[in-house]
Every structure is written in structure tokens, then in C-alpha cells.
Amino acid sequence: MRRFSAVVLAAGVGKRIGFSIPKILIPLCGKPMISFVVETLKSLNPENLILVVSPQAKEKIEELFGDSVQLAVQENPCGTGNALLCALKQFPDLKGTLLVTCGDTPLLKKETFEALIDYQVLKKASAAVLTAELENPFGYGRIVRDRKKWIKKIVEEKDADSKIKKIKEINTGTYCFDLKELEKTLPLLTQNNDQKEYYLTDSLHLFSKWKKKAVPLLISDSDSALGINTLSELSRTMNLLYREIREKLMNSGVLLVDPETIYVDAEVMIGSQTILYPFTILEKGTVIGSNCQIGPFTRVSNSRIGSEVVIQNSVLNEAEISDGCSIGPYAYLRSGTLLQKKVKIGDFVEVKKTTIGFSSKVPHLSYIGDADIGENVNIGAGTITCNYDGKRKYNTIIEDGAFIGSNTNLRAPVRIGKNAVTGAGSVVIKDVEADTVVAGVPAKVIKNGS
Ligand code: UD1
Ligand code: CA
């Protein structure tokens, strides 16, 4: 493939979506929209990879990509033609072949960009435009071809008459230009159109007027040309991406029982022979080992799950779960939960900022917050760590082998020593020595030493 530079137009405001963050930063399957096109282009090793961004998005884009991309800022979003002109002014040394694409068409494939570049070279054209045929072309620029089947012009929906609106071949917004030719057109663009914007698409009309060759390349996979301008296109794109992710998972040995009900974000990793049951959502930052059973009705975000873990009907956020744990149904494991191997968390249990040691159990109806729990501890039903006095949070420590009776309240800060026992219904307000039994309200020592 010919050497090329790439420019991604990404400075638009996203008026039609109306979110407060710039459109190209909206996450799709846990990843900002713009990352998809940037990663695809990077895999083609362009000589320069330039993103045209708005002043509002600049900082976030720098954070995302560091110096792996170059930025051109478009101060005022007055059209795709102006956006590209801004890039060329800010990078005057560019030459040769220029691939131009949009930040809001994230599904386009590496092979498609390659084919477009090859086609422009093969046809010795001033420009090659990637086009698609859509059953419902509403909203896109329509391709008007001349007698030679070259591009005569591209007409935007808002400028189209009823005859042009019937054309089903659309502009995907991706082009490969001979830069020298392109440069002649950009300063001549005007805002004489419905949106009062400088349309890059008008460059193609100039080529046609000047008898320069601009050729369309029609792609077969029209879904991948989907542009995101409305919330319904955003949602459709997400669904196509989720479908792709499901296929990849199934090809890598993960079983999805009823795939259409399962949503896995883009960079989630899952080991083989893991089974995902219906209505499972696995979000950004999550890693799951092999031989696990996750779901049904489970949502896991930004968590690390070992192997041979079973999680049913539960919600996990920023938790770390070691091999062989069993969770749920109906558990809520919040930020800072760390379960060592073979821990059991049962039904209606909430855990946050807590480490639970090997083989310990919290089987039912408990709140465990700001605690450090040793190995082989049994926490009875209804146990509560009273970690908050209305002003501050305090820690609870439960040492190895302790047995916490049902319905115990542990008023933090408090420590329960090794192998100590609390009777059912105790309210523990003082530390309990190792091997000691306490009971009552407030809990008193009943038996001391082993
Ligand atoms: C554009 C094309 C249309 C094509 C469609 C494909 C033009 C005039 N129209 O329309 O023919 O069918 O894409 O999806 O080019 N942008 C800037 N600065 C601006 C305006 C836009 O950087 O001043 C960026 C946007 O962030 C976006 C891209 O350019 O990523 C396309 O802009 P958008 O306003 O979405 O154009 P469409 O109306 O979709
Ligand atoms: Ca668009």
C-alpha cells in the first residue's frame, strides 16, 4: 500500500445528539467514539495521523492519545471543509496521499481504508470517495455520478431536491486525496448552502468542473459506514459493536447463553470455558478468568475476577475476586472489595472497602464496610459493621477463625480476635480478645481463653 497521511475530522459539536460532552468523546462499549477510528488508522501506520479537534475536546484528546497523534484545532466549527483546511494550515509540510475520515464513523474497517487508498492510486484519481448504498439514506450526502460514473457532486440532505433524495448511494465521509489537487480546492469553498458551512464535499464538485477524476468506491458492508449524528444512530452503532464483541468472545471459547441479552464492553477480557448467562453486562476495565459462571442478571464494572468464580444476580464495581469464590444471588460488591480465594458471599450482602481472607463466608443479609476479615471466618446472617458515626468512617478487624453470631452489630472501630465468638444478637462495642466468647447488648465476655 502507498504511504499516506491521515486526517480525522472531529471538531464538530454534535448538535443533533445534544450531550454536554463533545460527540466524539461519547463512550461506545466503554471506549470513546474517537478511539475506534484512531486505533484502526494507527494499525495502518500512517506517516502523520492528525486529529482536527475543538478547543473544548483538546485536553481530553491529549490525555487519551498523548503524542501518538498530532492535533489541529478548529476554533469555530463552520464545516468539514474548514476543518480540513485548518489541519493543512497547521501542518503545511504534508504531501502525497491524504486519507480523510470522520470521527463519527467508528465502524469502518482497516481493510476498507486500505482498499480506498489502493483504489485512488490505481485509478490515478485526484480523489476517491468511499460510498455505500443504504436502504434508508436519510441524513447523508448523496452521490451524484456523471456519465463516466465518476463523481459529479455530493449533495447534502438539507440541500437536496426530491429527485436527489431518492439516490441511495451516500457519501461515507471518507476520502483519499491527491493532496496537491485537494489544496487547490479548499480555499475556494463557500458557505452557500442550507447550513451556511464550508462543505468538504464541494471539493468534489470542483474536481468535476475542472475535469479532474474523482471516483467512488462502493463498499459492500454498508453497516460499517454508519455515521453517528442522532441518539438512534448512536444506539444502533453500539448494538453493532456489541454484536461484534459477542462473536469474538464465542470464537475465543467463551459460551454466551442467549447472546443478544449479554453486553460486554470493548476491552473486557474473558478466559476460555467461562459461561455468561442471560442478562449479563460486563463493563470497561473488567477482566475475568477461565471456567467462571457469570449471571444471569449480573453487572460487573471495572473489576478483576479470577478463575472458577460463580456470580449470580449481582452487581460488582471496582472489586477484586480471587479464584474459586462464589457470589450471590443478590450481592452488591462495591469499590475496594478484595476477596481472597474460595470466599463465599451469599444473598443480600453488601461489601465495600473490605478484604476478606481465604475461605471465609458471609452467606446472608449483611453489610460489611471498611473491614479487614481474616481466613476461615464465618459471618452470621444479619451481621452489620456499624462503620459510620455520622461524621467519620471507622474500621472493623475480624481475625482468622472468628465466628460472628447472627444479627451481630460490630460498632467500629473494633477488633475481634482470632477464633473469638460473638453470640447471636450481640452489639459489640469493645475489642474482643482471641478465643473469647462475648454476647449481649452491649456484648460482655461469657468465656475467656480456649
Ligand atoms: C458529513 C458529510 C456527508 C456524509 C456524512 C457521512 C459534509 C458536508 N457532509 O455529513 O456528505 O454523508 O458526513 O457520515 O462533509 N466536523 C469538524 N468541523 C466542523 C464540522 C464537522 O471537525 O466544522 C467533523 C465532525 O466532528 C464529524 C465530521 O466532521 O466527525 C462530519 O461532520 P458532521 O457534521 O457529522 O457531518 P454530516 O452532516 O454527518
Ligand atoms: Ca456525521
CSV table of C-alpha atoms and ligand atoms in Angstrom, one decimal:
chain,number,residue,atom,x,y,z
A,1,MET,CA,0.0,0.0,0.0
A,2,ARG,CA,1.1,3.5,-0.8
A,3,ARG,CA,2.5,5.7,2.1
A,4,PHE,CA,-0.1,8.2,3.3
A,5,SER,CA,-1.0,10.7,5.9
A,6,ALA,CA,-4.4,10.7,7.7
A,7,VAL,CA,-6.7,13.4,9.0
A,8,VAL,CA,-9.6,12.7,11.2
A,9,LEU,CA,-12.3,15.4,11.3
A,10,ALA,CA,-13.5,15.5,14.9
A,11,ALA,CA,-14.2,19.1,15.8
A,12,GLY,CA,-18.0,19.2,15.3
A,13,VAL,CA,-20.3,20.0,18.3
A,14,GLY,CA,-22.7,17.1,17.9
A,15,LYS,CA,-25.8,19.4,18.0
A,16,ARG,CA,-28.1,16.6,16.9
A,17,ILE,CA,-27.1,14.4,19.9
A,18,GLY,CA,-27.2,17.3,22.3
A,19,PHE,CA,-24.9,15.8,25.0
A,20,SER,CA,-22.8,18.2,27.0
A,21,ILE,CA,-19.6,16.4,26.2
A,22,PRO,CA,-18.2,16.6,22.6
A,23,LYS,CA,-19.8,13.9,20.4
A,24,ILE,CA,-16.5,12.1,19.6
A,25,LEU,CA,-15.8,11.6,23.3
A,26,ILE,CA,-19.1,9.8,24.0
A,27,PRO,CA,-18.3,6.2,25.0
A,28,LEU,CA,-19.3,3.3,22.8
A,29,CYS,CA,-19.0,0.0,24.6
A,30,GLY,CA,-16.8,1.6,27.2
A,31,LYS,CA,-14.4,3.4,24.8
A,32,PRO,CA,-14.6,7.0,23.5
A,33,MET,CA,-16.0,7.0,19.9
A,34,ILE,CA,-12.9,8.7,18.6
A,35,SER,CA,-10.6,5.8,19.9
A,36,PHE,CA,-12.1,3.4,17.4
A,37,VAL,CA,-11.1,5.3,14.3
A,38,VAL,CA,-7.7,6.3,15.8
A,39,GLU,CA,-6.9,2.7,16.6
A,40,THR,CA,-7.9,1.5,13.2
A,41,LEU,CA,-5.8,4.2,11.5
A,42,LYS,CA,-2.8,3.5,13.7
A,43,SER,CA,-2.8,-0.1,12.6
A,44,LEU,CA,-2.2,1.2,9.1
A,45,ASN,CA,1.0,3.1,10.2
A,46,PRO,CA,0.2,6.5,8.5
A,47,GLU,CA,3.2,8.9,8.2
A,48,ASN,CA,1.1,11.5,10.0
A,49,LEU,CA,-2.1,11.0,12.0
A,50,ILE,CA,-3.8,14.3,12.6
A,51,LEU,CA,-7.0,14.9,14.5
A,52,VAL,CA,-8.9,18.1,14.0
A,53,VAL,CA,-10.5,18.8,17.3
A,54,SER,CA,-12.4,21.6,19.1
A,55,PRO,CA,-10.8,23.7,21.8
A,56,GLN,CA,-13.1,22.0,24.3
A,57,ALA,CA,-12.0,18.5,23.4
A,58,LYS,CA,-8.3,19.2,23.1
A,59,GLU,CA,-7.2,18.4,26.6
A,60,LYS,CA,-9.2,15.2,26.9
A,61,ILE,CA,-7.8,14.1,23.5
A,62,GLU,CA,-4.3,14.8,24.6
A,63,GLU,CA,-4.9,12.7,27.7
A,64,LEU,CA,-6.3,9.8,25.6
A,65,PHE,CA,-3.6,9.6,22.9
A,66,GLY,CA,-0.6,11.5,24.2
A,67,ASP,CA,1.8,12.3,21.4
A,68,SER,CA,0.8,9.2,19.3
A,69,VAL,CA,-1.4,11.6,17.3
A,70,GLN,CA,-1.0,15.2,16.1
A,71,LEU,CA,-3.7,17.8,16.9
A,72,ALA,CA,-5.0,20.6,14.8
A,73,VAL,CA,-7.5,22.9,16.5
A,74,GLN,CA,-10.6,24.2,14.7
A,75,GLU,CA,-11.7,27.2,16.7
A,76,ASN,CA,-15.1,27.6,15.1
A,77,PRO,CA,-17.0,24.5,13.8
A,78,CYS,CA,-18.1,26.0,10.4
A,79,GLY,CA,-17.9,22.9,8.3
A,80,THR,CA,-15.9,19.9,7.3
A,81,GLY,CA,-14.1,21.8,4.5
A,82,ASN,CA,-12.9,24.4,7.0
A,83,ALA,CA,-11.9,21.7,9.4
A,84,LEU,CA,-9.6,20.1,6.8
A,85,LEU,CA,-8.2,23.5,5.8
A,86,CYS,CA,-7.3,24.1,9.5
A,87,ALA,CA,-5.4,20.9,9.5
A,88,LEU,CA,-3.5,21.7,6.4
A,89,LYS,CA,-2.6,25.2,7.6
A,90,GLN,CA,-1.4,23.8,10.9
A,91,PHE,CA,0.7,21.1,9.2
A,92,PRO,CA,2.0,22.8,6.0
A,93,ASP,CA,4.6,20.1,5.3
A,94,LEU,CA,2.1,17.3,4.4
A,95,LYS,CA,2.4,15.9,1.0
A,96,GLY,CA,1.5,12.9,-1.2
A,97,THR,CA,-1.6,10.9,-0.4
A,98,LEU,CA,-4.1,12.1,2.2
A,99,LEU,CA,-6.8,9.9,3.8
A,100,VAL,CA,-9.6,11.9,5.3
A,101,THR,CA,-12.2,10.4,7.6
A,102,CYS,CA,-14.6,11.4,10.3
A,103,GLY,CA,-14.5,10.9,14.0
A,104,ASP,CA,-18.2,9.9,14.0
A,105,THR,CA,-17.9,6.8,11.7
A,106,PRO,CA,-16.2,4.4,14.1
A,107,LEU,CA,-17.1,1.1,12.5
A,108,LEU,CA,-15.1,1.5,9.3
A,109,LYS,CA,-12.5,-1.3,9.0
A,110,LYS,CA,-8.8,-1.2,8.3
A,111,GLU,CA,-9.3,-3.2,5.1
A,112,THR,CA,-11.7,-0.6,3.8
A,113,PHE,CA,-9.3,2.3,4.3
A,114,GLU,CA,-6.6,0.2,2.6
A,115,ALA,CA,-8.8,-0.5,-0.3
A,116,LEU,CA,-9.7,3.2,-0.7
A,117,ILE,CA,-6.1,4.2,-0.8
A,118,ASP,CA,-5.2,1.5,-3.3
A,119,TYR,CA,-8.1,2.5,-5.5
A,120,GLN,CA,-7.2,6.1,-5.6
A,121,VAL,CA,-3.7,5.2,-6.7
A,122,LEU,CA,-4.8,2.5,-9.1
A,123,LYS,CA,-7.3,4.9,-10.8
A,124,LYS,CA,-4.8,7.8,-10.8
A,125,ALA,CA,-7.6,9.9,-9.4
A,126,SER,CA,-7.5,13.3,-7.7
A,127,ALA,CA,-9.8,11.8,-5.2
A,128,ALA,CA,-11.5,8.5,-4.3
A,129,VAL,CA,-14.6,8.7,-2.2
A,130,LEU,CA,-15.9,5.8,-0.1
A,131,THR,CA,-19.6,5.4,-0.7
A,132,ALA,CA,-22.3,3.0,0.5
A,133,GLU,CA,-25.7,2.1,-0.7
A,134,LEU,CA,-28.3,2.4,2.0
A,135,GLU,CA,-32.0,1.4,2.1
A,136,ASN,CA,-32.6,4.5,4.1
A,137,PRO,CA,-30.1,7.2,3.0
A,138,PHE,CA,-31.8,9.9,5.1
A,139,GLY,CA,-29.3,12.4,6.5
A,140,TYR,CA,-26.3,11.6,4.4
A,141,GLY,CA,-24.8,13.4,1.4
A,142,ARG,CA,-26.0,11.8,-1.8
A,143,ILE,CA,-23.5,10.8,-4.6
A,144,VAL,CA,-24.3,12.2,-8.0
A,145,ARG,CA,-22.3,10.5,-10.7
A,146,ASP,CA,-21.5,11.7,-14.2
A,147,ARG,CA,-21.7,9.8,-17.4
A,148,LYS,CA,-18.3,8.2,-16.8
A,149,LYS,CA,-19.6,7.0,-13.4
A,150,TRP,CA,-17.2,9.4,-11.7
A,151,ILE,CA,-18.4,11.8,-9.0
A,152,LYS,CA,-20.1,14.8,-10.3
A,153,LYS,CA,-21.1,16.2,-6.9
A,154,ILE,CA,-22.2,15.3,-3.4
A,155,VAL,CA,-25.4,16.9,-2.3
A,156,GLU,CA,-26.3,17.1,1.4
A,157,GLU,CA,-29.7,16.0,2.6
A,158,LYS,CA,-30.6,19.6,3.6
A,159,ASP,CA,-29.7,20.9,0.1
A,160,ALA,CA,-31.2,18.1,-1.9
A,161,ASP,CA,-34.4,18.3,-4.0
A,162,SER,CA,-36.8,15.3,-4.1
A,163,LYS,CA,-35.0,13.7,-7.1
A,164,ILE,CA,-31.6,13.7,-5.4
A,165,LYS,CA,-33.2,12.5,-2.1
A,166,LYS,CA,-34.1,9.3,-3.9
A,167,ILE,CA,-30.5,8.5,-4.6
A,168,LYS,CA,-29.4,5.6,-2.3
A,169,GLU,CA,-25.7,5.9,-2.8
A,170,ILE,CA,-24.3,8.0,0.0
A,171,ASN,CA,-21.0,9.6,1.0
A,172,THR,CA,-19.5,7.8,4.0
A,173,GLY,CA,-17.3,10.9,4.8
A,174,THR,CA,-14.1,9.1,4.0
A,175,TYR,CA,-11.9,10.2,1.1
A,176,CYS,CA,-8.5,9.6,-0.3
A,177,PHE,CA,-7.0,12.7,-2.0
A,178,ASP,CA,-4.0,13.6,-4.0
A,179,LEU,CA,-3.1,16.4,-1.6
A,180,LYS,CA,-1.7,18.7,-4.3
A,181,GLU,CA,-5.1,18.7,-6.0
A,182,LEU,CA,-7.1,19.0,-2.8
A,183,GLU,CA,-5.1,22.1,-1.7
A,184,LYS,CA,-6.3,23.9,-4.8
A,185,THR,CA,-10.0,23.4,-3.9
A,186,LEU,CA,-10.2,24.2,-0.1
A,187,PRO,CA,-9.6,28.0,-0.3
A,188,LEU,CA,-12.4,28.2,-2.9
A,189,LEU,CA,-15.2,26.6,-0.8
A,190,THR,CA,-18.1,28.9,0.1
A,191,GLN,CA,-20.9,28.8,2.7
A,192,ASN,CA,-23.6,29.0,0.0
A,193,ASN,CA,-25.7,26.2,1.4
A,194,ASP,CA,-28.5,25.5,3.8
A,195,GLN,CA,-26.3,25.0,6.8
A,196,LYS,CA,-24.0,28.0,5.9
A,197,GLU,CA,-21.0,25.8,6.3
A,198,TYR,CA,-17.8,25.1,4.3
A,199,TYR,CA,-18.6,21.7,2.9
A,200,LEU,CA,-15.6,19.5,2.1
A,201,THR,CA,-17.9,17.7,-0.3
A,202,ASP,CA,-17.9,20.7,-2.5
A,203,SER,CA,-14.2,20.0,-3.4
A,204,LEU,CA,-15.5,17.0,-5.3
A,205,HIS,CA,-17.8,19.3,-7.3
A,206,LEU,CA,-14.8,21.5,-8.2
A,207,PHE,CA,-12.8,18.5,-9.3
A,208,SER,CA,-15.7,17.5,-11.6
A,209,LYS,CA,-15.9,21.1,-13.0
A,210,TRP,CA,-12.1,21.1,-13.7
A,211,LYS,CA,-12.4,17.6,-15.4
A,212,LYS,CA,-10.3,16.0,-12.7
A,213,LYS,CA,-11.1,12.5,-11.8
A,214,ALA,CA,-12.9,11.7,-8.6
A,215,VAL,CA,-14.0,8.1,-8.3
A,216,PRO,CA,-16.5,6.5,-5.9
A,217,LEU,CA,-15.6,3.2,-4.2
A,218,LEU,CA,-18.8,1.5,-3.1
A,219,ILE,CA,-18.4,-0.7,-0.1
A,220,SER,CA,-20.4,-3.9,0.4
A,221,ASP,CA,-20.6,-3.8,4.2
A,222,SER,CA,-22.8,-0.7,4.4
A,223,ASP,CA,-23.4,-1.1,8.2
A,224,SER,CA,-19.7,-0.2,8.8
A,225,ALA,CA,-20.4,3.2,7.2
A,226,LEU,CA,-22.9,4.2,9.8
A,227,GLY,CA,-22.3,7.8,10.9
A,228,ILE,CA,-23.4,8.8,14.4
A,229,ASN,CA,-25.4,12.0,14.3
A,230,THR,CA,-28.5,11.1,16.4
A,231,LEU,CA,-29.2,9.1,19.5
A,232,SER,CA,-30.8,6.4,17.5
A,233,GLU,CA,-27.7,6.1,15.3
A,234,LEU,CA,-25.6,6.1,18.5
A,235,SER,CA,-27.6,3.2,19.9
A,236,ARG,CA,-27.6,1.3,16.6
A,237,THR,CA,-23.8,1.6,16.4
A,238,MET,CA,-23.4,0.3,20.0
A,239,ASN,CA,-25.6,-2.7,19.1
A,240,LEU,CA,-23.5,-3.5,16.1
A,241,LEU,CA,-20.3,-3.2,18.2
A,242,TYR,CA,-21.8,-5.4,20.9
A,243,ARG,CA,-22.7,-8.0,18.3
A,244,GLU,CA,-19.1,-8.0,17.0
A,245,ILE,CA,-17.7,-8.4,20.5
A,246,ARG,CA,-20.0,-11.3,21.2
A,247,GLU,CA,-18.8,-13.1,18.1
A,248,LYS,CA,-15.2,-12.6,19.1
A,249,LEU,CA,-15.8,-13.9,22.5
A,250,MET,CA,-17.5,-17.0,21.2
A,251,ASN,CA,-14.6,-17.6,18.8
A,252,SER,CA,-12.3,-17.4,21.8
A,253,GLY,CA,-14.0,-20.1,23.8
A,254,VAL,CA,-16.5,-18.2,25.9
A,255,LEU,CA,-20.0,-19.5,25.9
A,256,LEU,CA,-22.8,-16.9,25.7
A,257,VAL,CA,-26.1,-18.5,26.6
A,258,ASP,CA,-28.6,-16.3,24.6
A,259,PRO,CA,-26.0,-13.8,23.3
A,260,GLU,CA,-28.5,-11.0,22.4
A,261,THR,CA,-29.1,-10.4,26.1
A,262,ILE,CA,-25.4,-10.1,27.0
A,263,TYR,CA,-23.4,-6.8,26.7
A,264,VAL,CA,-19.6,-6.9,27.0
A,265,ASP,CA,-17.6,-3.7,26.6
A,266,ALA,CA,-14.8,-3.4,24.1
A,267,GLU,CA,-11.7,-4.2,26.1
A,268,VAL,CA,-13.1,-6.7,28.6
A,269,MET,CA,-11.0,-9.9,28.7
A,270,ILE,CA,-12.6,-13.3,29.5
A,271,GLY,CA,-10.9,-16.6,29.8
A,272,SER,CA,-12.0,-19.7,27.9
A,273,GLN,CA,-14.7,-22.0,29.1
A,274,THR,CA,-16.3,-19.2,31.1
A,275,ILE,CA,-20.1,-19.2,30.7
A,276,LEU,CA,-22.1,-16.0,30.5
A,277,TYR,CA,-25.8,-16.5,31.4
A,278,PRO,CA,-28.5,-14.2,30.1
A,279,PHE,CA,-28.8,-10.5,31.1
A,280,THR,CA,-25.2,-10.1,32.0
A,281,ILE,CA,-23.4,-6.8,31.5
A,282,LEU,CA,-19.6,-6.7,31.7
A,283,GLU,CA,-18.2,-3.2,31.6
A,284,LYS,CA,-15.0,-1.3,31.0
A,285,GLY,CA,-11.9,-2.4,32.9
A,286,THR,CA,-13.2,-5.9,33.7
A,287,VAL,CA,-11.0,-9.0,33.4
A,288,ILE,CA,-12.5,-12.5,34.0
A,289,GLY,CA,-10.6,-15.7,34.3
A,290,SER,CA,-11.5,-19.1,32.8
A,291,ASN,CA,-14.1,-21.6,33.9
A,292,CYS,CA,-16.3,-19.0,35.5
A,293,GLN,CA,-20.1,-18.8,35.5
A,294,ILE,CA,-21.3,-15.3,35.4
A,295,GLY,CA,-25.0,-14.3,35.5
A,296,PRO,CA,-27.9,-14.4,35.0
A,297,PHE,CA,-28.8,-10.8,35.7
A,298,THR,CA,-25.3,-9.6,36.7
A,299,ARG,CA,-23.4,-6.4,36.1
A,300,VAL,CA,-19.7,-6.2,36.6
A,301,SER,CA,-17.8,-2.9,36.1
A,302,ASN,CA,-14.0,-2.3,36.3
A,303,SER,CA,-13.4,-5.5,38.4
A,304,ARG,CA,-10.9,-8.3,38.3
A,305,ILE,CA,-12.4,-11.8,38.6
A,306,GLY,CA,-10.2,-14.9,38.9
A,307,SER,CA,-10.9,-18.3,37.6
A,308,GLU,CA,-13.7,-20.8,38.6
A,309,VAL,CA,-15.7,-18.0,40.1
A,310,VAL,CA,-19.5,-18.2,40.2
A,311,ILE,CA,-21.5,-14.9,40.3
A,312,GLN,CA,-25.3,-14.8,40.1
A,313,ASN,CA,-27.8,-11.9,40.1
A,314,SER,CA,-25.2,-9.5,41.5
A,315,VAL,CA,-23.6,-6.1,41.0
A,316,LEU,CA,-19.8,-5.6,41.3
A,317,ASN,CA,-18.0,-2.4,40.9
A,318,GLU,CA,-14.2,-2.0,41.3
A,319,ALA,CA,-13.9,-5.3,43.1
A,320,GLU,CA,-11.2,-7.9,43.0
A,321,ILE,CA,-12.3,-11.5,43.3
A,322,SER,CA,-9.8,-14.4,43.6
A,323,ASP,CA,-10.2,-17.9,42.2
A,324,GLY,CA,-12.9,-20.2,43.4
A,325,CYS,CA,-15.2,-17.5,45.0
A,326,SER,CA,-18.9,-17.8,44.9
A,327,ILE,CA,-21.1,-14.6,44.9
A,328,GLY,CA,-24.8,-14.0,45.1
A,329,PRO,CA,-27.5,-14.3,44.3
A,330,TYR,CA,-28.2,-10.6,45.1
A,331,ALA,CA,-24.8,-9.4,46.3
A,332,TYR,CA,-23.5,-5.9,45.9
A,333,LEU,CA,-19.7,-5.7,46.0
A,334,ARG,CA,-18.6,-2.1,45.9
A,335,SER,CA,-15.3,-0.3,45.4
A,336,GLY,CA,-12.4,-1.7,47.3
A,337,THR,CA,-13.8,-5.2,47.9
A,338,LEU,CA,-11.0,-7.8,47.8
A,339,LEU,CA,-11.9,-11.4,48.2
A,340,GLN,CA,-9.1,-13.9,48.6
A,341,LYS,CA,-9.5,-17.4,47.3
A,342,LYS,CA,-12.7,-19.5,47.9
A,343,VAL,CA,-14.6,-16.8,49.7
A,344,LYS,CA,-18.4,-17.2,49.7
A,345,ILE,CA,-20.6,-14.1,49.6
A,346,GLY,CA,-24.3,-15.1,49.7
A,347,ASP,CA,-27.6,-13.4,49.2
A,348,PHE,CA,-28.4,-9.8,50.1
A,349,VAL,CA,-24.8,-9.0,51.2
A,350,GLU,CA,-23.2,-5.6,50.6
A,351,VAL,CA,-19.4,-5.3,50.9
A,352,LYS,CA,-17.2,-2.2,50.4
A,353,LYS,CA,-13.6,-1.3,51.1
A,354,THR,CA,-13.1,-4.7,52.7
A,355,THR,CA,-10.6,-7.5,52.4
A,356,ILE,CA,-12.0,-11.0,53.1
A,357,GLY,CA,-9.5,-13.8,53.7
A,358,PHE,CA,-9.3,-17.4,52.3
A,359,SER,CA,-12.4,-19.5,52.6
A,360,SER,CA,-14.3,-17.0,54.8
A,361,LYS,CA,-18.1,-16.8,54.4
A,362,VAL,CA,-20.6,-14.1,54.5
A,363,PRO,CA,-23.6,-16.2,53.5
A,364,HIS,CA,-26.6,-13.9,54.1
A,365,LEU,CA,-28.1,-10.5,54.8
A,366,SER,CA,-25.0,-8.5,55.9
A,367,TYR,CA,-23.4,-5.1,55.4
A,368,ILE,CA,-19.6,-5.3,55.6
A,369,GLY,CA,-17.8,-2.0,55.1
A,370,ASP,CA,-14.3,-0.7,55.9
A,371,ALA,CA,-13.3,-4.1,57.3
A,372,ASP,CA,-10.4,-6.5,57.3
A,373,ILE,CA,-11.5,-10.1,57.7
A,374,GLY,CA,-9.1,-13.0,58.1
A,375,GLU,CA,-9.2,-16.6,56.9
A,376,ASN,CA,-12.0,-19.1,57.7
A,377,VAL,CA,-14.2,-16.6,59.3
A,378,ASN,CA,-17.9,-17.2,59.4
A,379,ILE,CA,-20.2,-14.1,59.5
A,380,GLY,CA,-23.7,-15.0,60.6
A,381,ALA,CA,-26.9,-13.8,58.9
A,382,GLY,CA,-27.7,-10.1,59.6
A,383,THR,CA,-24.3,-9.0,60.7
A,384,ILE,CA,-23.6,-5.3,60.3
A,385,THR,CA,-20.4,-3.4,60.6
A,386,CYS,CA,-21.5,-0.1,62.1
A,387,ASN,CA,-18.7,1.8,60.4
A,388,TYR,CA,-20.1,5.4,60.4
A,389,ASP,CA,-21.0,7.7,63.3
A,390,GLY,CA,-22.4,10.4,61.1
A,391,LYS,CA,-19.1,12.1,60.8
A,392,ARG,CA,-16.4,9.6,60.2
A,393,LYS,CA,-15.9,6.1,59.0
A,394,TYR,CA,-14.1,3.5,61.2
A,395,ASN,CA,-12.6,0.1,60.6
A,396,THR,CA,-13.5,-3.3,61.8
A,397,ILE,CA,-11.0,-6.1,62.1
A,398,ILE,CA,-12.0,-9.7,62.4
A,399,GLU,CA,-9.1,-12.2,62.8
A,400,ASP,CA,-8.8,-15.7,61.5
A,401,GLY,CA,-11.3,-18.4,62.6
A,402,ALA,CA,-13.7,-16.0,64.3
A,403,PHE,CA,-17.4,-16.9,64.4
A,404,ILE,CA,-19.8,-13.9,64.3
A,405,GLY,CA,-23.2,-14.9,65.5
A,406,SER,CA,-26.4,-14.0,63.6
A,407,ASN,CA,-27.5,-10.4,63.9
A,408,THR,CA,-24.3,-9.1,65.5
A,409,ASN,CA,-23.7,-5.4,65.3
A,410,LEU,CA,-20.0,-4.5,65.3
A,411,ARG,CA,-19.6,-0.9,66.3
A,412,ALA,CA,-16.4,0.3,64.7
A,413,PRO,CA,-13.6,0.8,65.4
A,414,VAL,CA,-13.5,-2.7,66.8
A,415,ARG,CA,-11.3,-5.8,66.6
A,416,ILE,CA,-12.5,-9.4,67.0
A,417,GLY,CA,-9.5,-11.6,67.9
A,418,LYS,CA,-8.6,-15.0,66.5
A,419,ASN,CA,-11.2,-17.7,66.9
A,420,ALA,CA,-13.4,-15.4,69.1
A,421,VAL,CA,-17.2,-15.9,69.0
A,422,THR,CA,-20.0,-13.4,69.3
A,423,GLY,CA,-23.4,-14.6,70.4
A,424,ALA,CA,-26.5,-14.1,68.2
A,425,GLY,CA,-27.8,-10.5,68.6
A,426,SER,CA,-24.7,-9.1,70.3
A,427,VAL,CA,-23.8,-5.5,70.0
A,428,VAL,CA,-20.0,-5.4,70.2
A,429,ILE,CA,-18.7,-2.1,71.3
A,430,LYS,CA,-15.2,-3.1,72.6
A,431,ASP,CA,-12.4,-5.2,71.2
A,432,VAL,CA,-12.8,-9.0,71.8
A,433,GLU,CA,-9.7,-11.0,72.8
A,434,ALA,CA,-8.7,-14.1,70.9
A,435,ASP,CA,-10.5,-17.3,71.8
A,436,THR,CA,-13.2,-15.4,73.8
A,437,VAL,CA,-16.9,-15.6,73.6
A,438,VAL,CA,-19.0,-12.5,74.0
A,439,ALA,CA,-22.8,-12.0,74.0
A,440,GLY,CA,-25.5,-9.5,74.9
A,441,VAL,CA,-26.2,-5.8,74.5
A,442,PRO,CA,-23.6,-4.3,74.9
A,443,ALA,CA,-21.6,-7.6,74.5
A,444,LYS,CA,-19.9,-8.9,77.6
A,445,VAL,CA,-17.4,-11.7,78.0
A,446,ILE,CA,-19.0,-15.1,78.7
A,447,LYS,CA,-16.0,-17.3,78.3
A,448,ASN,CA,-12.4,-16.3,78.2
A,449,GLY,CA,-9.5,-18.3,76.6
A,450,SER,CA,-9.7,-21.6,74.7
B,1,UD1,C1,-20.9,14.5,6.5
B,1,UD1,C2,-20.8,14.8,5.0
B,1,UD1,C3,-21.9,13.9,4.3
B,1,UD1,C4,-21.7,12.5,4.7
B,1,UD1,C5,-21.6,12.2,6.2
B,1,UD1,C6,-21.1,10.8,6.5
B,1,UD1,C7,-20.1,17.1,4.6
B,1,UD1,C8,-20.5,18.5,4.3
B,1,UD1,N1,-21.0,16.2,4.7
B,1,UD1,O1,-22.1,15.0,6.9
B,1,UD1,O2,-21.8,14.1,2.9
B,1,UD1,O3,-22.7,11.7,4.1
B,1,UD1,O4,-20.6,13.1,6.8
B,1,UD1,O5,-21.2,10.5,7.8
B,1,UD1,O6,-18.9,16.9,4.8
B,1,UD1,N2,-16.5,18.3,11.8
B,1,UD1,C9,-15.5,19.2,12.1
B,1,UD1,N3,-15.7,20.5,12.0
B,1,UD1,C10,-16.8,21.0,11.5
B,1,UD1,C11,-17.9,20.2,11.2
B,1,UD1,C12,-17.7,18.8,11.3
B,1,UD1,O7,-14.4,18.7,12.5
B,1,UD1,O8,-16.9,22.3,11.4
B,1,UD1,C13,-16.4,16.9,11.9
B,1,UD1,C14,-17.4,16.3,12.9
B,1,UD1,O9,-16.8,16.2,14.2
B,1,UD1,C15,-17.6,14.9,12.3
B,1,UD1,C16,-17.3,15.0,10.8
B,1,UD1,O10,-16.6,16.2,10.7
B,1,UD1,O11,-16.8,13.9,12.9
B,1,UD1,C17,-18.6,15.1,10.0
B,1,UD1,O12,-19.3,16.2,10.4
B,1,UD1,P1,-20.9,16.1,10.5
B,1,UD1,O13,-21.4,17.5,11.0
B,1,UD1,O14,-21.3,15.0,11.4
B,1,UD1,O15,-21.3,15.9,9.0
B,1,UD1,P2,-22.6,15.1,8.5
B,1,UD1,O16,-23.7,16.0,8.5
B,1,UD1,O17,-22.7,13.8,9.1
B,2,CA,CA,-21.7,12.8,10.8
